[in-house]
Amino acid sequence: MNGLVLLGLVAVLFVCAYLFYGRYLVKTWGIDPNAKTPAQEFEDGVDYVPSNKWRVFAHQFSSIAGAGPVTGPVMALMFGWLPAVLWIVVGGIFFGAVHDFGALYASVKSKGKSMGQIVEQYIGKTGKRLFFLFCWLFCMIIIAAFADMVSGTFNGFSATGARLTPNGSAASISIFYVVGAILFGWVVRKAKLNGWKQVVLGVVFVLVMLALGIAFPVFFSKQVWTYLVFAYIFFAAISPIAFMKQPRDYLTTFLFVGMIIAAVFGVVVSNPTITAPAVTSWQPVKGTYLFPTLFVTIACGAVSGFHSLVSSETSSKQIANEKDMLQVGYGAMLLESMLAVLVIVVVGSLPSLASNGVLNKQLASLALADGATPFTKFAAGVTGLVDQLGLPQSVGLCVMTMFVSALALTTLDAVSRIARMSLQELVEDNKSLQWLTNKYVATAISLFGGYLLGLGGYQNIWPLFGATNQLLAAMTLITLAVFLKVTGRKGAMLYVPMVFMFVVTVSSLCLSIYNIVMKLFVTGGFVFMTDGLQLIFAILLLALGCMVAFKSGKKLVEPQSHSGSSKMAFEARNKD
């Protein structure tokens, strides 16, 4: 399959989806450009910060476009590129983008409430507690998986003890990026820069940080980087969002967009051929089936429950005008889906890129090695493509390694804050547990749980992450359907996605539990710190998810009296 043709076709479909289906949702649900948003009503300079649409878009995209759009699609190639691309396109347009926009919309229309608080308002306090407990456990799984990916990417030494310069440079760039983001945010606030002046300053900061990082690499072991990453995300979770998170997301978006543009130009110039098989088999690996595995392996890029937490916990508190929600919610998701397809084109073309000389021997050996991670495959492939534009491969590999690690770091920024807020909201009504609402305590406990879960490596935690993530998406879609019904809005477009995702994720979690139990009693190899913790989490999350879905579903099928006045009653209640 010609990679350029596939990429162009998908791009056209996404543009049409935004222009027609996205606007259909806006028209159907309704927005008020003159309404006072939660960011304006509750502005506090910490979480509620009114921002222009591009800054909020940058935050949303940077936070949701974590390691998922790279890791999931690459792993899903075991089923062939065709099933993966079909799921990304259909899922992105009708599942993921609707899910993200819906969560943002419901939160903004509900005074900036998180999904858990929306559950409480429309389903009840028990549903809220279950939802927040689910979210908190889920956040620890994300922290575990992505922190392990980042520390592994920054590991400055090979198995033989040799220094890995690309990794060292990527780590150094990331350090400069944190410091530079804080300085950039301070300059923008003090000088009150916006528009093109802010863009120019951002590009300058990015180029300077890249140059400094490449010139001064740092070399630490993976274990040291693990401690440093957790120290960093602790700071990210407790600091005001405008101090570091928001400016870092803004600058990171330049990296993401630059990476996508460079890769697309590289695809245009190289015109690669996807040599990966279109379809492999129903069961390419023992114990792994196309259904339900494909639909939980590709989460980010198609539909991801984590995005609802970003939309309702952080982005909704920055929206300055309701008309910005389509771009932030629906648009950011489609861009992430585009990135996922780009990943499939690049990684699926690696053998042809190597045989055509686009990848030199070093890059080809890195990308095609048996133990190559999805990050390594994608970074090496894009480096070879960008080399066609004149960027030396030695420099390109350093930059690309940093790019893909930045994907995971931005998610860690967001999820550490969301984990802290989920735990605080979980216990806020319990007087005996008020000490847990302290942001330092809540953050420390959440990160410690993530650290323990990550001891077995991201490969072991990823299947559980994927299934849990998609179960959260199903729960969010059911909650949104209830919200739309209670407020007198049409929600039929959510019914198929929510039922499909619930069936998929329950099936996947049951399969994970079965495989772990088989390890324990039949095949052997059971290790408590990896398999045991995952088994406990899988059972807890499956039970919590089913209980929340049951309570939400019960509310959804209840007869709704006076539905015609529901929307007016809702809006009047939220103006009080």
XYZ file of C-alpha atoms in Angstrom:
576
model
C 0.000 0.000 0.000
C 1.291 3.481 -0.875
C 1.771 5.354 2.396
C 1.253 8.794 0.863
C -2.095 7.841 -0.663
C -3.303 6.359 2.621
C -2.225 9.434 4.580
C -3.914 11.808 2.108
C -7.172 9.855 2.107
C -7.353 9.807 5.893
C -6.588 13.545 6.092
C -9.524 14.324 3.778
C -11.855 12.164 5.873
C -10.822 13.933 9.083
C -11.261 17.412 7.593
C -14.749 16.477 6.371
C -15.592 15.011 9.773
C -14.606 18.243 11.526
C -16.501 20.475 9.109
C -19.683 18.409 8.978
C -20.062 15.989 11.899
C -18.333 18.242 14.433
C -20.501 21.204 13.479
C -23.567 18.945 13.529
C -22.838 18.164 17.186
C -22.444 21.862 17.987
C -25.739 22.678 16.284
C -27.554 19.730 17.878
C -26.379 20.323 21.442
C -26.172 24.119 21.252
C -23.585 26.641 22.424
C -23.839 30.216 23.675
C -20.887 32.442 22.611
C -22.095 35.110 25.045
C -22.270 32.845 28.093
C -19.886 33.340 30.994
C -17.655 30.279 31.106
C -16.424 28.577 34.319
C -12.909 29.900 33.652
C -14.254 33.454 33.795
C -16.703 32.877 36.628
C -14.285 31.113 38.976
C -10.930 32.529 37.807
C -8.317 31.819 40.492
C -4.999 31.802 38.625
C -4.383 28.161 39.624
C -6.886 25.835 37.916
C -9.425 28.295 36.459
C -7.509 30.399 33.936
C -9.372 31.959 30.932
C -7.185 31.422 27.863
C -7.375 31.927 24.114
C -8.476 28.944 22.056
C -5.034 28.165 20.663
C -3.485 27.965 24.106
C -6.250 25.661 25.337
C -5.962 23.607 22.147
C -2.226 23.299 22.791
C -2.888 22.132 26.342
C -5.552 19.639 25.261
C -3.566 18.171 22.389
C -0.297 17.988 24.327
C -2.005 16.285 27.264
C -3.968 13.687 25.279
C -1.253 12.985 22.668
C 0.911 10.993 25.018
C 2.696 7.762 24.275
C -0.574 6.159 23.184
C -0.675 7.380 19.540
C 2.785 5.873 19.069
C 2.706 2.758 21.240
C -0.823 1.503 20.525
C -0.766 1.647 16.702
C 2.684 0.026 16.520
C 1.614 -2.835 18.776
C -1.637 -3.214 16.780
C 0.325 -3.880 13.581
C 0.421 -7.513 14.701
C -3.143 -7.664 13.329
C -2.173 -5.875 10.102
C -2.290 -2.198 9.115
C -5.817 -2.314 7.642
C -7.755 -3.208 10.827
C -5.666 -0.670 12.737
C -6.335 2.176 10.286
C -10.048 1.364 10.021
C -10.427 1.452 13.797
C -8.509 4.736 14.054
C -10.645 6.427 11.381
C -14.044 5.148 12.508
C -13.167 5.346 16.180
C -11.591 8.788 15.912
C -14.535 10.393 14.088
C -17.551 8.728 15.730
C -16.162 7.586 19.088
C -13.111 9.506 20.303
C -13.780 13.025 19.020
C -17.424 12.866 20.152
C -16.282 11.537 23.542
C -13.698 14.320 24.046
C -15.952 17.120 22.816
C -18.851 15.746 24.862
C -16.831 15.635 28.093
C -15.584 19.189 27.520
C -19.073 20.398 26.613
C -20.748 18.805 29.649
C -18.112 20.212 32.002
C -18.278 23.758 30.630
C -22.088 23.658 30.747
C -21.905 22.391 34.355
C -19.750 25.161 35.842
C -16.457 23.369 35.146
C -17.386 20.222 37.051
C -15.292 17.105 36.506
C -16.845 13.927 35.117
C -17.123 12.520 38.627
C -19.025 15.566 39.834
C -21.296 15.352 36.801
C -21.936 11.725 37.739
C -22.902 12.911 41.243
C -25.272 15.576 39.918
C -27.147 13.329 37.524
C -26.635 9.802 38.886
C -25.943 10.136 42.618
C -23.239 10.279 45.297
C -22.522 6.555 45.221
C -21.879 6.760 41.482
C -19.566 9.703 42.073
C -17.491 7.838 44.676
C -17.197 4.790 42.460
C -16.235 6.930 39.476
C -13.526 8.859 41.339
C -12.110 5.664 42.842
C -11.972 4.163 39.340
C -10.283 7.307 37.954
C -7.730 7.393 40.751
C -6.726 3.754 40.260
C -6.618 4.280 36.508
C -4.364 7.333 36.862
C -1.863 5.268 38.828
C -1.749 2.761 35.965
C -0.989 5.575 33.477
C 1.717 6.977 35.747
C 3.275 3.524 36.020
C 3.318 2.845 32.271
C 4.416 6.256 31.014
C 7.011 6.933 33.738
C 8.696 3.637 32.857
C 8.688 4.583 29.149
C 10.251 7.986 29.814
C 12.954 6.729 32.186
C 13.785 3.957 29.717
C 14.043 6.454 26.860
C 16.315 8.723 28.927
C 18.549 5.835 30.070
C 22.008 6.992 29.078
C 23.720 3.602 28.994
C 23.414 0.452 26.913
C 23.466 -3.065 28.363
C 27.261 -3.097 27.889
C 27.724 0.246 29.661
C 28.319 2.324 26.528
C 26.927 5.836 26.467
C 23.803 6.395 24.347
C 24.169 9.946 23.044
C 20.671 10.265 21.526
C 19.130 9.296 24.862
C 21.422 11.634 26.779
C 20.612 14.541 24.469
C 16.876 13.846 24.648
C 17.051 13.863 28.445
C 19.031 17.103 28.461
C 16.580 18.787 26.082
C 13.728 17.768 28.367
C 15.433 19.356 31.379
C 15.981 22.585 29.483
C 12.376 22.350 28.334
C 10.996 22.412 31.867
C 13.126 25.377 32.905
C 12.525 27.131 29.598
C 8.756 26.677 29.866
C 8.668 28.358 33.279
C 10.776 31.249 31.944
C 8.659 31.499 28.785
C 5.449 31.658 30.818
C 6.890 34.359 33.058
C 8.004 36.486 30.076
C 4.624 36.137 28.346
C 2.733 37.155 31.487
C 5.002 40.074 32.336
C 5.206 41.434 28.780
C 1.554 40.493 28.087
C 2.518 38.941 24.761
C -0.038 37.321 22.483
C -0.631 36.562 18.818
C 2.380 36.398 16.518
C 4.758 37.820 19.148
C 4.041 34.906 21.458
C 4.450 32.433 18.578
C 7.818 33.889 17.541
C 9.092 33.862 21.123
C 7.899 30.262 21.517
C 9.730 29.112 18.379
C 12.923 30.848 19.577
C 12.683 29.140 22.972
C 12.164 25.743 21.332
C 15.181 26.142 19.025
C 17.423 27.343 21.855
C 16.424 24.437 24.102
C 17.005 21.909 21.326
C 20.448 23.370 20.625
C 21.469 23.394 24.296
C 20.237 19.850 24.871
C 22.112 18.449 21.883
C 25.280 20.305 22.889
C 25.202 19.211 26.542
C 23.828 15.649 26.898
C 23.395 14.165 30.373
C 23.919 10.487 31.178
C 22.111 8.804 34.062
C 20.905 5.230 34.533
C 17.257 4.264 34.117
C 16.806 3.959 37.891
C 18.092 7.492 38.495
C 15.811 8.814 35.785
C 12.872 7.027 37.394
C 13.441 8.985 40.615
C 13.922 12.242 38.706
C 10.763 11.732 36.625
C 8.659 11.099 39.741
C 10.150 14.171 41.435
C 9.274 16.232 38.363
C 5.670 15.046 38.097
C 5.187 15.653 41.841
C 6.133 19.268 41.214
C 3.905 19.384 38.117
C 0.918 18.091 40.094
C 1.052 20.706 42.855
C 2.112 23.840 40.942
C -0.404 26.329 39.458
C -1.355 25.307 35.927
C -0.270 28.663 34.496
C 3.169 28.418 36.147
C 4.564 25.484 34.187
C 1.945 23.152 32.713
C 0.249 25.628 30.408
C 3.428 27.214 28.933
C 5.072 23.797 28.615
C 2.082 22.459 26.703
C 2.162 25.534 24.465
C 5.834 25.018 23.616
C 5.420 21.252 23.276
C 2.725 21.764 20.661
C 5.373 23.370 18.419
C 7.331 20.119 18.739
C 4.335 17.937 17.983
C 3.132 19.959 15.029
C 6.697 20.321 13.753
C 7.227 16.571 14.043
C 3.987 15.818 12.196
C 4.718 18.337 9.421
C 8.303 17.104 9.012
C 7.163 13.474 8.915
C 4.437 14.259 6.378
C 6.920 16.095 4.144
C 9.276 13.158 4.531
C 6.507 10.801 3.437
C 5.796 13.047 0.427
C 9.463 13.097 -0.584
C 10.187 9.404 0.080
C 6.788 8.074 -1.036
C 7.174 4.944 1.149
C 5.410 1.662 0.592
C 3.736 -0.018 3.559
C 5.224 -3.501 3.518
C 3.540 -4.675 6.713
C 0.722 -7.122 5.906
C -2.736 -5.615 5.491
C -4.302 -8.356 7.632
C -2.537 -11.114 9.572
C -4.821 -13.429 11.534
C -7.533 -13.508 14.160
C -5.027 -14.767 16.748
C -1.490 -13.631 15.816
C -0.151 -14.392 19.306
C -1.343 -17.066 21.726
C -3.946 -15.599 24.057
C -4.342 -12.448 21.931
C -7.359 -12.029 19.662
C -8.325 -9.308 17.184
C -11.488 -8.846 19.236
C -11.246 -7.383 21.802
C -7.475 -6.791 21.813
C -7.282 -4.427 18.816
C -9.833 -2.049 20.326
C -7.985 -1.685 23.616
C -4.477 -1.722 22.142
C -5.286 1.362 20.061
C -6.848 3.680 22.614
C -5.305 7.106 22.070
C -5.851 7.730 18.371
C -9.322 6.132 18.298
C -11.029 6.680 21.669
C -9.487 7.094 25.101
C -11.203 7.475 28.456
C -8.246 9.420 29.791
C -9.162 12.262 27.427
C -12.393 12.830 29.348
C -10.342 13.559 32.467
C -8.241 16.118 30.604
C -11.348 17.694 29.047
C -13.297 17.985 32.297
C -10.542 18.395 34.899
C -8.292 20.938 33.172
C -9.317 22.143 29.696
C -12.880 23.082 30.683
C -11.431 25.412 33.304
C -9.493 27.339 30.637
C -12.197 27.812 27.959
C -12.892 31.541 27.554
C -15.701 31.182 24.986
C -18.034 28.257 24.358
C -17.469 28.484 20.604
C -13.850 27.366 21.204
C -14.982 23.929 22.409
C -15.282 22.364 18.944
C -11.676 23.145 18.071
C -10.350 22.106 21.481
C -12.431 18.962 22.005
C -13.248 17.578 18.566
C -10.296 19.076 16.657
C -7.524 17.997 19.032
C -8.762 14.399 18.933
C -8.784 14.283 15.133
C -5.229 15.625 15.059
C -4.200 12.853 17.434
C -5.918 10.300 15.171
C -3.942 11.739 12.252
C -0.756 11.235 14.244
C -1.717 7.601 14.898
C -2.198 6.943 11.162
C 1.132 8.646 10.448
C 2.776 6.284 12.939
C 1.327 3.272 11.101
C 2.549 4.599 7.740
C 6.082 5.217 9.062
C 6.507 2.013 11.090
C 4.696 -0.128 8.524
C 7.151 1.134 5.885
C 10.368 0.534 7.841
C 11.544 -2.500 5.800
C 11.045 -0.607 2.514
C 12.731 2.521 3.935
C 15.706 0.405 4.969
C 15.983 -1.365 1.609
C 15.705 1.936 -0.296
C 18.515 3.517 1.713
C 16.292 6.107 3.422
C 17.461 4.618 6.733
C 21.198 4.269 7.140
C 22.634 1.110 8.696
C 22.505 2.483 12.246
C 18.883 3.555 11.983
C 17.852 0.352 10.207
C 19.441 -1.818 12.900
C 17.730 0.242 15.620
C 14.309 0.207 13.978
C 14.262 -3.437 12.884
C 15.819 -4.993 15.991
C 13.659 -7.649 17.664
C 13.549 -5.751 20.959
C 12.960 -2.304 19.459
C 10.292 -0.347 21.333
C 7.496 1.487 19.491
C 9.246 4.755 20.409
C 12.497 3.558 18.837
C 10.792 2.339 15.663
C 8.907 5.579 15.108
C 11.838 7.835 16.052
C 14.213 5.997 13.717
C 11.686 5.988 10.865
C 10.900 9.709 11.087
C 14.614 10.502 11.433
C 15.241 8.775 8.116
C 12.346 10.638 6.487
C 13.456 14.019 7.839
C 16.977 13.342 6.589
C 15.492 13.689 3.095
C 14.837 17.345 4.015
C 18.462 17.999 4.959
C 18.578 17.311 8.723
C 21.537 15.018 9.517
C 20.457 11.665 10.924
C 22.775 11.978 13.939
C 21.017 15.183 14.987
C 17.602 13.994 13.872
C 17.730 10.891 16.066
C 18.453 13.020 19.156
C 15.603 15.390 18.364
C 13.141 12.629 17.508
C 13.989 10.680 20.658
C 13.164 13.803 22.635
C 9.970 14.350 20.644
C 8.540 10.952 21.427
C 9.566 11.161 25.084
C 7.853 14.562 25.244
C 4.646 12.793 24.208
C 4.752 10.727 27.388
C 5.971 13.557 29.628
C 3.069 15.823 28.737
C 0.645 13.065 29.648
C 2.465 12.531 32.942
C 2.131 16.267 33.655
C -1.624 16.059 33.249
C -2.304 12.679 34.837
C -0.333 13.409 38.012
C -2.517 16.499 38.564
C -5.683 14.552 37.714
C -4.713 11.716 40.101
C -4.265 14.249 42.897
C -7.608 15.923 42.149
C -9.433 12.577 41.847
C -8.236 11.453 45.271
C -9.140 14.829 46.789
C -12.634 14.726 45.298
C -13.075 11.086 46.331
C -12.634 11.847 50.055
C -13.864 15.446 50.251
C -17.156 14.405 51.938
C -15.475 12.127 54.501
C -14.433 14.106 57.616
C -12.126 11.358 58.900
C -10.153 11.385 55.632
C -9.793 15.148 55.245
C -6.032 14.834 55.624
C -6.008 13.142 52.222
C -7.335 16.314 50.600
C -3.984 18.010 51.258
C -2.491 18.355 47.781
C 0.979 17.232 48.887
C -0.336 14.113 50.614
C -2.756 13.232 47.795
C -0.002 13.635 45.201
C 2.568 11.612 47.145
C 0.180 8.684 47.711
C -0.897 8.646 44.056
C 2.665 8.698 42.745
C 3.817 6.015 45.173
C 1.076 3.715 43.899
C 2.153 4.429 40.327
C 5.785 3.689 41.220
C 4.912 0.263 42.669
C 2.812 -0.669 39.653
C 5.612 0.328 37.281
C 8.210 -2.011 38.780
C 7.317 -4.703 36.235
C 7.847 -2.445 33.191
C 5.405 -0.809 30.790
C 5.096 -3.954 28.626
C 3.372 -5.775 31.488
C 1.129 -2.876 32.452
C 0.061 -1.828 28.915
C -2.699 -4.443 28.345
C -4.276 -3.485 31.675
C -3.889 0.212 30.847
C -5.584 -0.236 27.476
C -8.573 -2.154 28.831
C -9.060 0.192 31.787
C -8.716 3.237 29.600
C -11.421 2.043 27.257
C -13.707 1.062 30.123
C -13.417 4.635 31.377
C -14.394 5.780 27.871
C -17.499 3.565 28.014
C -18.405 4.944 31.446
C -17.925 8.507 30.232
C -20.092 7.948 27.155
C -22.893 6.503 29.321
C -22.624 9.476 31.704
C -22.741 11.917 28.797
C -25.832 10.175 27.432
C -27.498 10.688 30.828
C -26.396 14.335 30.894
C -27.822 14.977 27.432
C -31.085 13.243 28.284
C -31.592 15.081 31.577
C -30.803 18.452 29.991
C -33.179 17.867 27.079
C -30.560 17.337 24.363
C -30.308 14.576 21.766
C -27.831 11.843 22.671
C -28.649 8.982 20.303
C -25.227 9.344 18.605
C -23.627 8.049 21.820
C -25.581 4.798 22.153
C -23.633 2.601 19.715
C -20.185 3.831 20.882
C -20.998 3.362 24.577
C -22.418 -0.168 24.175
C -19.579 -1.270 21.891
C -16.860 0.095 24.201
C -18.447 -1.478 27.276
C -18.614 -4.920 25.651
C -15.039 -4.608 24.340
C -13.522 -3.560 27.647
C -15.357 -6.030 29.856
C -14.261 -8.787 27.464
C -10.662 -7.582 27.539
C -10.475 -7.277 31.331
C -11.979 -10.747 31.740
C -9.374 -12.087 29.292
C -6.567 -10.372 31.261
C -7.848 -11.831 34.518
C -8.073 -15.284 32.925
C -4.483 -15.123 31.614
C -3.113 -14.051 35.020
C -5.069 -16.759 36.843
C -3.694 -19.318 34.369
C -0.190 -18.129 35.274
C -0.984 -18.560 38.944
C -2.513 -22.039 38.825
C -1.500 -23.696 35.536
C 1.390 -22.415 33.435
C 3.513 -20.878 36.206
C 5.612 -17.708 36.132
C 3.305 -15.737 38.440
C 5.094 -12.786 40.142
C 3.135 -10.855 42.760
C 4.730 -7.424 42.170
C 3.696 -7.559 38.527
C 0.994 -10.164 37.947
C -0.443 -9.982 41.469
C -0.889 -6.205 41.518
C -2.326 -6.270 38.011
C -4.799 -8.986 39.007
C -5.975 -6.970 42.015
C -6.326 -3.818 39.931
C -8.087 -5.629 37.085
C -10.711 -7.154 39.410
C -11.262 -3.856 41.241
C -11.545 -1.827 38.057
C -13.863 -4.345 36.393
C -16.173 -4.330 39.422
C -16.120 -0.532 39.741
C -16.687 -0.023 36.025
C -19.647 -2.379 35.954
C -21.219 -0.731 39.003
C -20.869 2.760 37.541
C -22.193 1.576 34.176
C -25.153 -0.127 35.883
C -26.090 2.979 37.868
C -25.686 5.223 34.827
C -27.560 2.838 32.544
C -30.408 2.582 35.036
C -30.711 6.359 35.018
C -30.585 6.429 31.231
C -33.550 4.067 30.774
C -35.712 5.771 33.385
C -38.698 7.579 31.858
C -38.014 11.293 31.585
C -41.007 13.454 32.410
C -41.324 16.986 31.079
C -38.265 16.498 28.863
C -39.130 19.569 26.857
C -38.444 21.802 29.851
C -35.378 19.910 31.051
C -32.881 22.036 29.147
C -34.358 25.288 30.448
C -34.437 23.956 33.998
C -30.820 22.848 33.730
C -29.630 26.206 32.429
C -31.606 28.097 35.060
C -30.111 25.915 37.795
C -26.592 26.569 36.565
C -27.105 30.341 36.473
C -27.931 30.451 40.183
